[in-house]
Structure formats: C-alpha cells, structure tokens
Coordinates of C-alpha atoms (C1' of nucleotides) in Angstrom, one line a residue:
Chain M
M14 CA 0.0 0.0 0.0
T15 CA 3.0 2.3 0.4
E16 CA 4.3 2.6 -3.1
A17 CA 2.6 3.0 -6.4
A18 CA 1.2 -0.5 -7.2
F19 CA -1.9 0.1 -9.2
K20 CA -0.8 0.3 -12.7
N21 CA -3.9 -1.0 -14.4
W22 CA -7.6 -0.3 -14.2
Q23 CA -8.5 -3.6 -12.7
A24 CA -6.1 -3.2 -9.9
V25 CA -7.5 0.2 -9.2
Q26 CA -11.0 -1.2 -9.3
D27 CA -10.1 -3.9 -6.9
E28 CA -8.6 -1.4 -4.5
V29 CA -11.6 0.8 -4.6
R30 CA -13.9 -2.2 -4.1
R31 CA -11.8 -3.1 -1.1
R32 CA -12.0 0.3 0.4
I33 CA -15.8 0.4 0.0
H34 CA -16.2 -3.1 1.4
A35 CA -13.9 -2.2 4.3
R36 CA -15.9 0.9 5.0
I37 CA -12.8 3.1 4.5
W38 CA -15.2 4.9 2.2
A39 CA -18.6 4.5 3.7
P40 CA -21.9 4.4 1.9
G41 CA -23.1 7.9 0.9
E42 CA -19.6 9.3 1.4
M43 CA -17.7 11.2 -1.2
I44 CA -14.4 9.8 -2.4
P45 CA -11.4 11.8 -3.7
N46 CA -11.6 13.1 -7.3
E47 CA -10.0 11.3 -10.2
Q48 CA -6.9 13.6 -10.3
D49 CA -6.1 12.9 -6.6
L50 CA -6.7 9.2 -6.9
A51 CA -4.5 9.1 -10.0
E52 CA -1.7 10.7 -8.0
E53 CA -2.2 8.4 -5.1
F54 CA -2.3 5.3 -7.2
G55 CA 0.6 6.4 -9.4
C56 CA -1.3 6.1 -12.7
A57 CA -2.9 8.2 -15.3
R58 CA -6.3 9.8 -14.7
A59 CA -7.8 7.8 -17.6
T60 CA -7.0 4.6 -15.7
V61 CA -8.8 5.8 -12.6
N62 CA -11.6 7.0 -14.8
R63 CA -12.0 3.5 -16.4
A64 CA -12.1 1.8 -13.0
L65 CA -14.6 4.3 -11.5
R66 CA -16.8 4.3 -14.5
N67 CA -17.0 0.5 -14.4
L68 CA -18.0 0.6 -10.7
S69 CA -20.5 3.2 -11.5
D70 CA -22.0 1.0 -14.2
A71 CA -22.1 -1.8 -11.6
G72 CA -24.1 0.4 -9.3
L73 CA -21.5 0.7 -6.5
L74 CA -20.7 4.3 -7.1
E75 CA -22.7 7.4 -8.1
R76 CA -20.9 10.0 -10.1
R77 CA -22.0 13.5 -11.1
R78 CA -20.0 16.2 -12.8
K79 CA -18.9 18.9 -10.4
A80 CA -20.6 17.1 -7.5
G81 CA -18.0 14.3 -7.6
T82 CA -18.2 10.6 -6.8
R83 CA -19.8 9.0 -3.8
V84 CA -20.4 5.5 -2.6
A85 CA -23.9 4.4 -3.5
L86 CA -26.2 4.4 -0.5
H87 CA -28.5 1.7 -1.8
P88 CA -26.6 -0.2 -4.4
V89 CA -29.2 -1.3 -7.0
R90 CA -28.0 -4.8 -7.8
K91 CA -27.9 -5.5 -11.5
A92 CA -28.2 -9.0 -12.7
T93 CA -27.3 -9.6 -16.3
L94 CA -29.3 -12.4 -17.8
N95 CA -28.2 -14.1 -21.0
I96 CA -31.1 -14.8 -23.3
P97 CA -29.7 -17.5 -25.6
M98 CA -31.4 -19.3 -28.4
I99 CA -33.2 -22.3 -26.9
R100 CA -31.4 -24.6 -29.3
K101 CA -28.1 -23.3 -28.1
E102 CA -29.1 -23.6 -24.4
I103 CA -30.2 -27.2 -24.9
E104 CA -27.1 -28.2 -27.0
D105 CA -24.8 -26.6 -24.4
R106 CA -26.2 -29.0 -21.8
G107 CA -25.2 -31.8 -24.1
Q108 CA -28.8 -32.7 -24.8
S109 CA -30.4 -33.4 -28.2
Y110 CA -32.6 -30.7 -29.5
G111 CA -35.9 -31.1 -31.3
Y112 CA -38.4 -28.7 -32.8
E113 CA -41.9 -29.1 -33.9
R114 CA -44.3 -26.6 -35.3
L115 CA -47.8 -27.0 -33.9
M116 CA -49.9 -24.3 -35.6
Y117 CA -49.5 -21.8 -38.3
R118 CA -52.4 -19.4 -39.0
D119 CA -53.1 -15.9 -40.2
G120 CA -55.0 -13.7 -37.9
V121 CA -55.1 -10.7 -35.6
P122 CA -53.4 -10.7 -32.2
P123 CA -55.5 -10.3 -29.1
E124 CA -56.2 -6.7 -28.2
E125 CA -53.6 -6.4 -25.5
L126 CA -50.8 -7.7 -27.6
S127 CA -51.9 -5.5 -30.6
R128 CA -51.5 -2.5 -28.4
R129 CA -48.1 -3.6 -27.1
M130 CA -46.9 -4.2 -30.6
K131 CA -48.3 -0.8 -31.7
A132 CA -50.1 -2.5 -34.6
R133 CA -51.3 -0.1 -37.3
A134 CA -54.4 -0.4 -39.4
G135 CA -53.8 -2.8 -42.2
D136 CA -50.9 -4.6 -40.5
R137 CA -51.1 -8.4 -41.2
F138 CA -50.0 -11.0 -38.7
V139 CA -49.3 -14.7 -38.6
R140 CA -49.4 -16.8 -35.5
V141 CA -47.0 -19.7 -35.0
T142 CA -47.0 -22.0 -32.1
S143 CA -44.3 -24.6 -31.5
V144 CA -42.6 -26.8 -29.0
Q145 CA -38.9 -27.4 -28.6
T146 CA -37.6 -30.5 -26.9
A147 CA -34.5 -31.6 -25.0
D148 CA -33.7 -35.3 -25.3
G149 CA -37.2 -35.7 -26.6
A150 CA -38.9 -34.2 -23.6
P151 CA -40.9 -30.9 -24.0
F152 CA -38.7 -28.0 -22.9
V153 CA -40.6 -24.9 -24.0
F154 CA -43.9 -24.1 -25.6
E155 CA -43.8 -21.0 -27.7
D156 CA -46.8 -18.9 -28.8
R157 CA -45.7 -16.2 -31.3
W158 CA -47.2 -13.5 -33.5
I159 CA -45.2 -12.1 -36.4
N160 CA -45.9 -8.8 -38.0
L161 CA -45.9 -9.5 -41.7
S162 CA -46.0 -5.9 -42.5
T163 CA -42.6 -5.5 -40.9
V164 CA -41.2 -8.8 -42.1
P165 CA -42.9 -9.6 -45.4
A166 CA -40.4 -12.4 -46.1
A167 CA -41.9 -14.3 -43.2
A168 CA -45.0 -15.0 -45.2
A169 CA -43.0 -17.3 -47.5
E170 CA -41.7 -19.3 -44.6
G171 CA -43.8 -22.0 -43.0
F172 CA -41.5 -22.5 -39.9
E173 CA -42.0 -26.3 -40.3
T174 CA -38.4 -27.2 -39.7
V175 CA -36.8 -24.0 -38.7
S176 CA -37.9 -22.3 -35.5
A177 CA -39.3 -18.8 -35.9
N178 CA -36.8 -17.6 -33.4
E179 CA -33.8 -18.6 -35.4
W180 CA -35.3 -17.6 -38.7
L181 CA -36.1 -14.1 -37.4
L182 CA -32.6 -13.7 -35.8
T183 CA -31.1 -14.3 -39.2
N184 CA -33.7 -12.6 -41.4
A185 CA -35.1 -9.8 -39.3
P186 CA -32.6 -8.5 -36.8
Y187 CA -34.1 -6.3 -34.2
T188 CA -32.8 -3.0 -32.8
E189 CA -34.7 -3.1 -29.5
G190 CA -36.8 -5.4 -27.4
D191 CA -39.0 -5.3 -24.3
I192 CA -38.8 -8.4 -22.1
G193 CA -40.8 -9.5 -19.1
F194 CA -40.6 -12.5 -16.8
F195 CA -43.5 -13.9 -14.7
A196 CA -45.1 -17.0 -13.4
S197 CA -48.3 -18.5 -14.7
N198 CA -50.5 -21.5 -14.0
A199 CA -50.4 -23.9 -16.9
S200 CA -53.6 -23.7 -19.0
D201 CA -54.9 -27.0 -20.4
E202 CA -53.2 -26.2 -23.7
V203 CA -49.8 -25.4 -22.1
A204 CA -50.1 -28.5 -19.9
G205 CA -51.0 -30.7 -22.8
V206 CA -47.9 -29.5 -24.8
L207 CA -45.5 -29.6 -21.9
G208 CA -46.9 -32.8 -20.5
C209 CA -47.6 -31.6 -17.0
E210 CA -50.7 -31.1 -14.9
P211 CA -52.9 -28.2 -15.6
G212 CA -52.3 -25.5 -13.0
A213 CA -48.6 -26.3 -12.6
A214 CA -46.4 -23.2 -12.1
I215 CA -44.8 -22.2 -15.4
F216 CA -41.9 -19.7 -15.8
V217 CA -42.8 -17.5 -18.7
I218 CA -40.8 -15.1 -20.8
D219 CA -42.7 -12.5 -22.7
R220 CA -41.0 -10.5 -25.4
V221 CA -41.7 -7.9 -28.1
T222 CA -38.9 -7.0 -30.5
W223 CA -38.6 -3.9 -32.7
D224 CA -37.0 -2.8 -35.9
N225 CA -36.8 0.8 -34.9
D226 CA -40.4 1.8 -34.4
R227 CA -41.9 -1.2 -36.2
S228 CA -42.7 -4.3 -34.2
I229 CA -41.4 -7.5 -35.5
T230 CA -42.7 -10.1 -33.3
G231 CA -44.4 -10.7 -29.9
V232 CA -43.8 -14.1 -28.3
R233 CA -44.5 -15.9 -25.1
Q234 CA -42.3 -18.8 -24.1
Y235 CA -43.7 -21.3 -21.5
F236 CA -40.9 -23.3 -19.9
R237 CA -41.3 -26.8 -18.5
P238 CA -42.0 -27.0 -14.8
G239 CA -38.9 -26.7 -12.7
Y240 CA -37.1 -24.4 -15.2
R241 CA -34.8 -22.1 -13.5
M242 CA -32.9 -19.1 -14.9
E243 CA -29.7 -18.3 -13.2
T244 CA -26.9 -15.7 -13.1
S245 CA -24.6 -14.0 -10.7
I246 CA -24.4 -10.5 -9.4
Chain I
M83 CA -21.2 9.8 -44.9
T84 CA -18.5 11.2 -47.1
E85 CA -16.5 13.3 -44.7
A86 CA -15.2 12.5 -41.2
A87 CA -18.2 12.8 -39.1
F88 CA -17.7 10.3 -36.2
K89 CA -15.9 12.2 -33.6
N90 CA -17.2 10.5 -30.5
W91 CA -17.5 6.9 -29.5
Q92 CA -21.3 6.9 -29.5
A93 CA -21.5 8.1 -33.0
V94 CA -19.0 5.4 -34.0
Q95 CA -21.1 2.8 -32.2
D96 CA -24.3 4.0 -33.9
E97 CA -22.7 3.7 -37.3
V98 CA -21.4 0.2 -36.6
R99 CA -24.8 -0.8 -35.3
R100 CA -26.3 0.6 -38.5
R101 CA -23.9 -1.3 -40.7
I102 CA -24.6 -4.6 -38.9
H103 CA -28.4 -4.0 -39.0
A104 CA -28.2 -3.1 -42.7
R105 CA -26.2 -6.3 -43.4
I106 CA -23.3 -4.2 -44.7
W107 CA -21.4 -6.4 -42.2
A108 CA -23.2 -9.7 -42.2
P109 CA -23.4 -12.1 -39.2
G110 CA -20.2 -14.1 -38.9
E111 CA -18.3 -11.7 -41.1
M112 CA -15.0 -10.0 -40.1
I113 CA -15.0 -6.2 -39.9
P114 CA -12.0 -4.0 -40.5
N115 CA -9.5 -3.6 -37.7
E116 CA -9.5 -0.7 -35.3
Q117 CA -6.7 1.1 -37.0
D118 CA -8.5 1.1 -40.4
L119 CA -11.8 2.1 -38.9
A120 CA -10.2 4.9 -37.0
E121 CA -8.8 6.3 -40.3
E122 CA -12.1 5.8 -42.0
F123 CA -14.0 7.5 -39.3
G124 CA -11.4 10.2 -38.8
C125 CA -10.9 9.6 -35.1
A126 CA -8.4 8.1 -32.8
R127 CA -8.1 4.4 -32.4
A128 CA -9.1 4.6 -28.7
T129 CA -12.4 6.0 -29.7
V130 CA -13.1 3.1 -32.1
N131 CA -11.9 0.7 -29.4
R132 CA -14.4 2.1 -26.9
A133 CA -17.3 1.7 -29.3
L134 CA -16.4 -1.8 -30.4
R135 CA -15.7 -2.9 -26.8
N136 CA -19.1 -1.7 -25.9
L137 CA -20.8 -3.6 -28.7
S138 CA -18.8 -6.6 -27.8
D139 CA -20.0 -6.4 -24.2
A140 CA -23.6 -6.2 -25.6
G141 CA -23.0 -9.4 -27.5
L142 CA -23.2 -8.0 -31.0
L143 CA -19.5 -8.4 -31.8
E144 CA -17.0 -11.1 -31.0
R145 CA -13.4 -9.9 -30.6
R146 CA -10.2 -11.9 -30.3
R147 CA -6.7 -10.7 -30.4
K148 CA -5.0 -11.4 -33.6
A149 CA -8.2 -13.0 -35.0
G150 CA -9.9 -9.6 -35.2
T151 CA -13.5 -8.6 -34.8
R152 CA -16.5 -10.3 -36.3
V153 CA -20.2 -9.8 -36.2
A154 CA -21.7 -12.3 -33.8
L155 CA -23.5 -15.2 -35.6
H156 CA -26.0 -15.8 -32.8
P157 CA -26.0 -12.7 -30.7
V158 CA -26.7 -13.8 -27.1
R159 CA -28.7 -10.9 -26.0
K160 CA -28.1 -9.7 -22.5
A161 CA -31.0 -8.4 -20.4
T162 CA -29.9 -6.4 -17.4
L163 CA -32.3 -6.7 -14.5
N164 CA -32.4 -4.2 -11.7
I165 CA -32.9 -5.9 -8.4
P166 CA -34.0 -3.0 -6.2
M167 CA -34.7 -3.1 -2.5
I168 CA -38.4 -4.0 -2.2
R169 CA -39.1 -0.9 -0.2
K170 CA -37.6 1.2 -3.0
E171 CA -39.6 -0.6 -5.7
I172 CA -42.8 -0.1 -3.8
E173 CA -42.2 3.5 -2.9
D174 CA -41.2 4.3 -6.5
R175 CA -44.7 3.2 -7.5
G176 CA -46.1 5.7 -5.1
Q177 CA -47.5 3.1 -2.8
S178 CA -47.1 2.9 0.9
Y179 CA -44.6 0.4 2.2
G180 CA -45.1 -2.0 5.1
Y181 CA -42.9 -4.6 6.8
E182 CA -43.8 -7.3 9.2
R183 CA -41.5 -9.9 10.7
L184 CA -43.3 -13.2 10.9
M185 CA -40.8 -15.6 12.5
Y186 CA -37.3 -15.5 14.0
R187 CA -35.6 -18.7 15.0
D188 CA -32.2 -20.2 15.4
G189 CA -31.7 -23.4 13.5
V190 CA -29.9 -25.2 10.7
P191 CA -30.9 -24.7 7.1
P192 CA -32.2 -27.6 5.1
E193 CA -29.6 -29.8 3.6
E194 CA -29.8 -28.4 0.1
L195 CA -29.4 -24.8 1.2
S196 CA -26.6 -25.7 3.6
R197 CA -24.7 -27.1 0.6
R198 CA -25.4 -24.1 -1.5
M199 CA -24.2 -21.8 1.3
K200 CA -21.1 -23.9 1.8
A201 CA -21.9 -24.1 5.5
R202 CA -19.0 -25.3 7.6
A203 CA -19.1 -27.4 10.8
G204 CA -20.0 -25.1 13.7
D205 CA -21.6 -22.4 11.6
R206 CA -24.7 -20.9 13.3
F207 CA -27.7 -19.7 11.5
V208 CA -30.9 -17.8 12.2
R209 CA -34.0 -18.0 10.1
V210 CA -36.2 -14.9 9.5
T211 CA -39.4 -14.9 7.6
S212 CA -41.3 -11.7 6.8
V213 CA -43.9 -10.1 4.6
Q214 CA -43.6 -6.7 2.9
T215 CA -46.7 -4.9 1.8
A216 CA -47.7 -2.3 -0.8
D217 CA -50.7 -0.2 0.2
G218 CA -51.4 -2.7 2.9
A219 CA -51.6 -5.7 0.5
P220 CA -49.0 -8.5 0.7
F221 CA -46.4 -7.9 -1.9
V222 CA -43.6 -10.4 -1.2
F223 CA -43.0 -13.2 1.3
E224 CA -39.4 -13.6 2.3
D225 CA -37.8 -16.7 3.8
R226 CA -34.3 -16.1 4.8
W227 CA -31.4 -17.8 6.5
I228 CA -28.5 -15.7 7.9
N229 CA -25.1 -17.1 8.6
L230 CA -24.2 -15.7 12.0
S231 CA -20.7 -17.0 11.8
T232 CA -20.1 -14.6 8.9
V233 CA -22.3 -11.8 10.4
P234 CA -22.1 -12.1 14.2
A235 CA -23.7 -8.7 14.6
A236 CA -27.0 -10.0 13.1
A237 CA -27.5 -12.0 16.3
A238 CA -28.1 -8.8 18.2
E239 CA -30.8 -7.6 15.7
G240 CA -34.3 -9.0 15.8
F241 CA -35.4 -7.6 12.5
E242 CA -38.7 -6.6 14.1
T243 CA -38.9 -3.3 12.4
V244 CA -36.0 -3.2 9.9
S245 CA -36.1 -5.8 7.1
A246 CA -33.1 -8.1 7.0
N247 CA -32.5 -7.1 3.5
E248 CA -31.9 -3.5 4.4
W249 CA -30.0 -4.3 7.5
L250 CA -27.7 -6.6 5.7
L251 CA -27.1 -4.1 2.9
T252 CA -25.8 -1.6 5.4
N253 CA -24.1 -3.9 7.8
A254 CA -22.8 -6.8 5.8
P255 CA -22.0 -5.8 2.3
Y256 CA -21.5 -8.7 -0.1
T257 CA -18.8 -9.2 -2.7
E258 CA -20.7 -11.7 -4.9
G259 CA -24.0 -13.3 -5.2
D260 CA -25.8 -16.1 -7.1
I261 CA -29.3 -15.5 -8.1
G262 CA -32.0 -17.6 -9.7
F263 CA -35.5 -17.0 -11.0
F264 CA -38.2 -19.6 -11.3
A265 CA -41.9 -20.3 -10.9
S266 CA -43.5 -22.2 -8.0
N267 CA -47.0 -23.3 -7.0
A268 CA -47.9 -21.5 -3.7
S269 CA -47.7 -23.8 -0.7
D270 CA -50.3 -23.4 2.0
E271 CA -47.9 -21.3 4.0
V272 CA -47.0 -19.0 1.0
A273 CA -50.7 -18.7 0.0
G274 CA -51.7 -17.9 3.6
V275 CA -49.2 -15.0 3.8
L276 CA -49.8 -13.6 0.3
G277 CA -53.6 -14.1 0.6
C278 CA -54.0 -16.2 -2.6
E279 CA -55.1 -19.7 -3.4
P280 CA -52.8 -22.5 -2.6
G281 CA -51.3 -23.7 -5.9
A282 CA -51.3 -20.2 -7.5
A283 CA -48.2 -19.6 -9.7
I284 CA -45.7 -17.6 -7.8
F285 CA -42.6 -15.8 -9.2
V286 CA -39.7 -16.6 -7.0
I287 CA -36.2 -15.1 -6.6
D288 CA -33.7 -17.2 -4.9
R289 CA -30.4 -15.7 -3.8
V290 CA -27.2 -16.5 -1.9
T291 CA -24.7 -13.7 -1.2
W292 CA -21.1 -13.9 -0.2
D293 CA -18.4 -12.0 1.6
N294 CA -15.6 -13.4 -0.4
D295 CA -15.8 -17.2 0.3
R296 CA -18.1 -16.9 3.4
S297 CA -21.8 -17.1 2.7
I298 CA -23.8 -14.2 4.3
T299 CA -27.4 -15.1 3.6
G300 CA -29.6 -17.4 1.5
V301 CA -33.1 -16.0 0.8
R302 CA -36.2 -16.9 -1.2
Q303 CA -38.6 -14.2 -2.1
Y304 CA -42.2 -15.2 -3.2
F305 CA -43.9 -12.4 -5.0
R306 CA -47.6 -11.9 -5.1
P307 CA -49.5 -13.5 -8.0
G308 CA -49.3 -11.5 -11.2
Y309 CA -45.9 -10.0 -10.4
R310 CA -43.9 -9.3 -13.4
M311 CA -40.2 -8.3 -13.8
E312 CA -39.5 -6.2 -16.8
T313 CA -36.5 -4.8 -18.7
S314 CA -35.4 -4.0 -22.2
I315 CA -32.8 -5.5 -24.4
Chain G
dG74 C1' -17.6 31.0 -12.1
dA75 C1' -15.2 27.0 -11.0
dG76 C1' -14.6 22.2 -10.1
dT77 C1' -15.8 17.8 -11.5
dG78 C1' -16.3 13.9 -14.5
dG79 C1' -16.6 12.7 -19.8
dT80 C1' -14.1 12.2 -23.6
dC81 C1' -10.7 12.7 -27.4
dT82 C1' -5.9 12.4 -29.1
dA83 C1' -1.4 10.5 -30.5
dG84 C1' 1.7 7.5 -29.4
dA85 C1' 3.4 3.6 -27.1
dC86 C1' 4.0 -1.0 -25.3
dC87 C1' 1.9 -5.4 -24.1
dA88 C1' -0.7 -9.9 -24.3
dC89 C1' -2.6 -13.1 -26.8
dT90 C1' -3.1 -16.2 -30.6
dA91 C1' -3.7 -17.6 -35.5
dA92 C1' -1.0 -18.8 -39.1
Chain T
dT100 C1' 6.3 -14.6 -35.6
dA101 C1' 3.4 -11.1 -36.9
dG102 C1' -1.1 -9.0 -36.5
dT103 C1' -4.7 -7.9 -33.6
dG104 C1' -7.1 -6.1 -29.7
dG105 C1' -6.1 -4.4 -24.7
dT106 C1' -4.4 -0.9 -22.1
dC107 C1' -1.6 3.0 -20.3
dT108 C1' 0.1 7.8 -20.6
dA109 C1' 0.1 12.8 -20.7
dG110 C1' -2.2 16.4 -22.1
dA111 C1' -6.2 18.8 -23.6
dC112 C1' -10.8 20.5 -24.2
dC113 C1' -15.6 20.1 -23.2
dA114 C1' -20.2 19.5 -20.6
dC115 C1' -22.5 19.7 -16.8
dT116 C1' -23.9 21.5 -12.4
dC117 C1' -23.2 23.1 -7.9
dC118 C1' -22.2 27.3 -5.4

DNA sequence: GAGTGGTCTAGACCACTAA
DNA sequence: TAGTGGTCTAGACCACTCC
C-alpha cells in the first residue's frame, strides 16, 4: 500500500472495491476526485476513470460532474441475464434438440398484444406455435405472432423445420426489445404440450422486439415446470 | 457519410450498429481492424476501441486478439435486470410500504441450502421470515437464513422493524451473489401469507450472497401472483 | 464561475493467438 | 512470428452542475 502499485484499471477497481467493502469509504460518502486518486495510485487519470466508470455502471458508485463521486447508499444490484437461443441452451447442456411446429395461422393478435406491438391499421400477422424439446422431452412451448407488414419475407416461410426464433434472428434482426418474466399456472393447452398437470407453475418469458419503431414479433415462451434461470451478481 | 463525421464513440457505435443491421457487415463476417476504422471515421483508435468494446459487451460483436472482430453469428442478448430493494420498488410506484416480521428462530438450514451456502461445521444460522406490503396488500413473502458465523452482529438484531434485506445491505455488504428465478406453486404457507389460493403460480427469486468465500445469507422471495419483472434489451 | 467527470488524441507497449 | 485487440500515458478540451 505504500508505493505506487496500481498500474492497471482492474487493480485500481479492486482497491476501490476493497475500500468500499472495508468501510474506509462508507456508503453515501464522497471519495477523492480522479486527479487525486491518480496521483495516489501512481497512474494516469484515464486509468482511474475507467475503473470508477466500471464501478458506477455496476451500481456501486454514483458519479456526477462537479458534484464528484460518492459510494452508493443503496446499491441497486444489477443481474445480467443471458437470453440464448433455446437450441443453443439445450445443446450446451449436451442434450439433443428437437423442434416441432404445432400451428400456423393468419390472424389478428389479441387486443392487449396488438396494443403492445403498436399495430397499425392494415398490419397483417401470422401466429406460429411450436414446441422445442430436450432429449425428446418438452422444454418450452412458444406462442408467437409475427408482424408480416414489418417482415414480409416471413409470409413465405412456414416454420415447419426451422424455428421462428432462429429464422427471425437471421432474417429480421431487431434493434430493441422489451422483455418480461413472470409465473403463470399452466392452461390446459400449455399443460398438454409440456406434458404436465394443468395449473402447474410455469416460468414465462414474454417479449416484443422492434426494428426501430416497427414491431417484428411478440412471443411468449412457457418453460417446462422446474425451469430455473440463473446468473450471478 | 462522405467526410469524417464520427468524432465520438457513441457516433461510431451507432454507425457500426447501422452497418450490422443493414447487413453491410453480415453475421459471422469480419469487420476491419481498429486502425483502419479509425482512419475511415477520422478519429483516434481509442475512440473506435471504446465503441467496439461496448458492442462486444452487448453481445453484438466477438473480438479476439490477432483474429480480429466479427459480427456475432448468434447474438446472445443480455438483459440487465435491476434488483432493487423491495421498499424502494414499492415507494417508486407511489405506494405505501409496510414490513412485518413473521418468524425469527435459530436453526440449521435444510440440507440443500446448507450445501449451496457452503456451511462449515459449527456455523450458526438464524431464520427470519417476513412479509412486505404495498398499500397494505401483501407484496412479497421472504424466507431467509442468515449465517451468524459470517455476520455475528446479526445475532443482536431482531429484524422486528427493519427488514433483514436493508440491515444486511448496510451492515454486511457482499462481494458476490448467485441469483436464480423460477416459478413455483404456492404452498399453504405462502398462500396464507400472500392471501392467494394454494397452488397459485408464484414468481420466486432465490439468492445467496457472499463475503468473499463466506456465505452471508440465503433467501427466497415469493412475489404476489401477477408480479412481473421487466426490462429491455 | 469554478470544479468535477466525460471524452478525445497521438503515441506507445503489451498480451494473446492464429498462421 | 506477426497482427490484432487491450491498455496506459500525458495532455487537452468540453459539458455539466453546484455554489
């Protein structure tokens, strides 16, 4: 601690973490400015900046120009979830992947989804439901609406062998998405597909993706009972 | 597009995003190296680096030394969830917050949790259950074990008026945490506390936090039916 | 107005790894 | 071994915002 020993931003970050954790810098308290820290650590200001910016992104510090940097009083923990393609998730577990299309039909989404997808008059949609399996057992039931007005090419694809998810990723990349997670009791339909009792607690991911201001697709994925999504913070 | 017009890293990032989205740089394809892009964009290499690093963190690019940078073939999208303190989440909705401790008892965690918390021989634990309310209605039921060997000070706190969550945040900061999300049918106990039917689908967050290699606490939070966790990607 | 973080620059060296 | 990204430096200017 006596000599300059923090020559890279990760070492600086670790040292700042240590001081926060050891209450040398208490929650809510100001810490020295970048210039002073750079001198203390014997490195360039940019290096300190990189470290502090990272900690700020992680929610441990709060930074404001002129006001300076303080230790967050109530660190809002941020969990980063990876949303992989189902196929990749299953194959990464070393299981065999299967896909089956269940239904394909033109139509109009239910009112609530129409609103969420900001459907315009004249927009055309197709609904595709499917099941994806791991080692032959149902893994996820997917109920999806595709906006053909945004993705006309989808009208020529029946999604009989290729999942809509993968086809869209390749053919209709999105710029933004809204995603929600919740729990739902299995309906008879969901229970039938997933092979569980009606009423079983099902983990659901609900997503709408956008190509700028045009909705591409709205989808609900019902995972098999016991599914657990994990990460670290 | 003809003249140098990308003088800051966000503009560079936007332009790279645009080229990926427009398939000027197709998935799986290599893009020019940082030096060349810096010349094309009329900025310093560090600026390009910042932009590309950001896109790499977001999962849109894959970078390897010597191999260069390519557009991700299967972009693993990353959703960042904010895990706020319950009190903050409720107050931010403009609702009144309430806390009630239900149970406080010394004991030993169930086998599975003991293992996850890497309990050592002689470790002492206390179990605290509580309910937090929004405008008087049950919002979340919390079932928590605290490792008193890691946090001795917790033994002197009854958590009668202060939630264990908030007390721990202030008094036993963690360095890491594992977090999981899943759906569960309400047990009689959970249903009783949350005021719903037994069997209702409940969104559950399951967490273990660590002070380096010592577990601090393991907690399960059962949210009221209909709870939905949202973010954007 | 002044102090802070945010960013850019030009150059340099290093670490990794594909060829 | 050579090419790429990863990082550091020293200096500079800018943007924001508290006083």
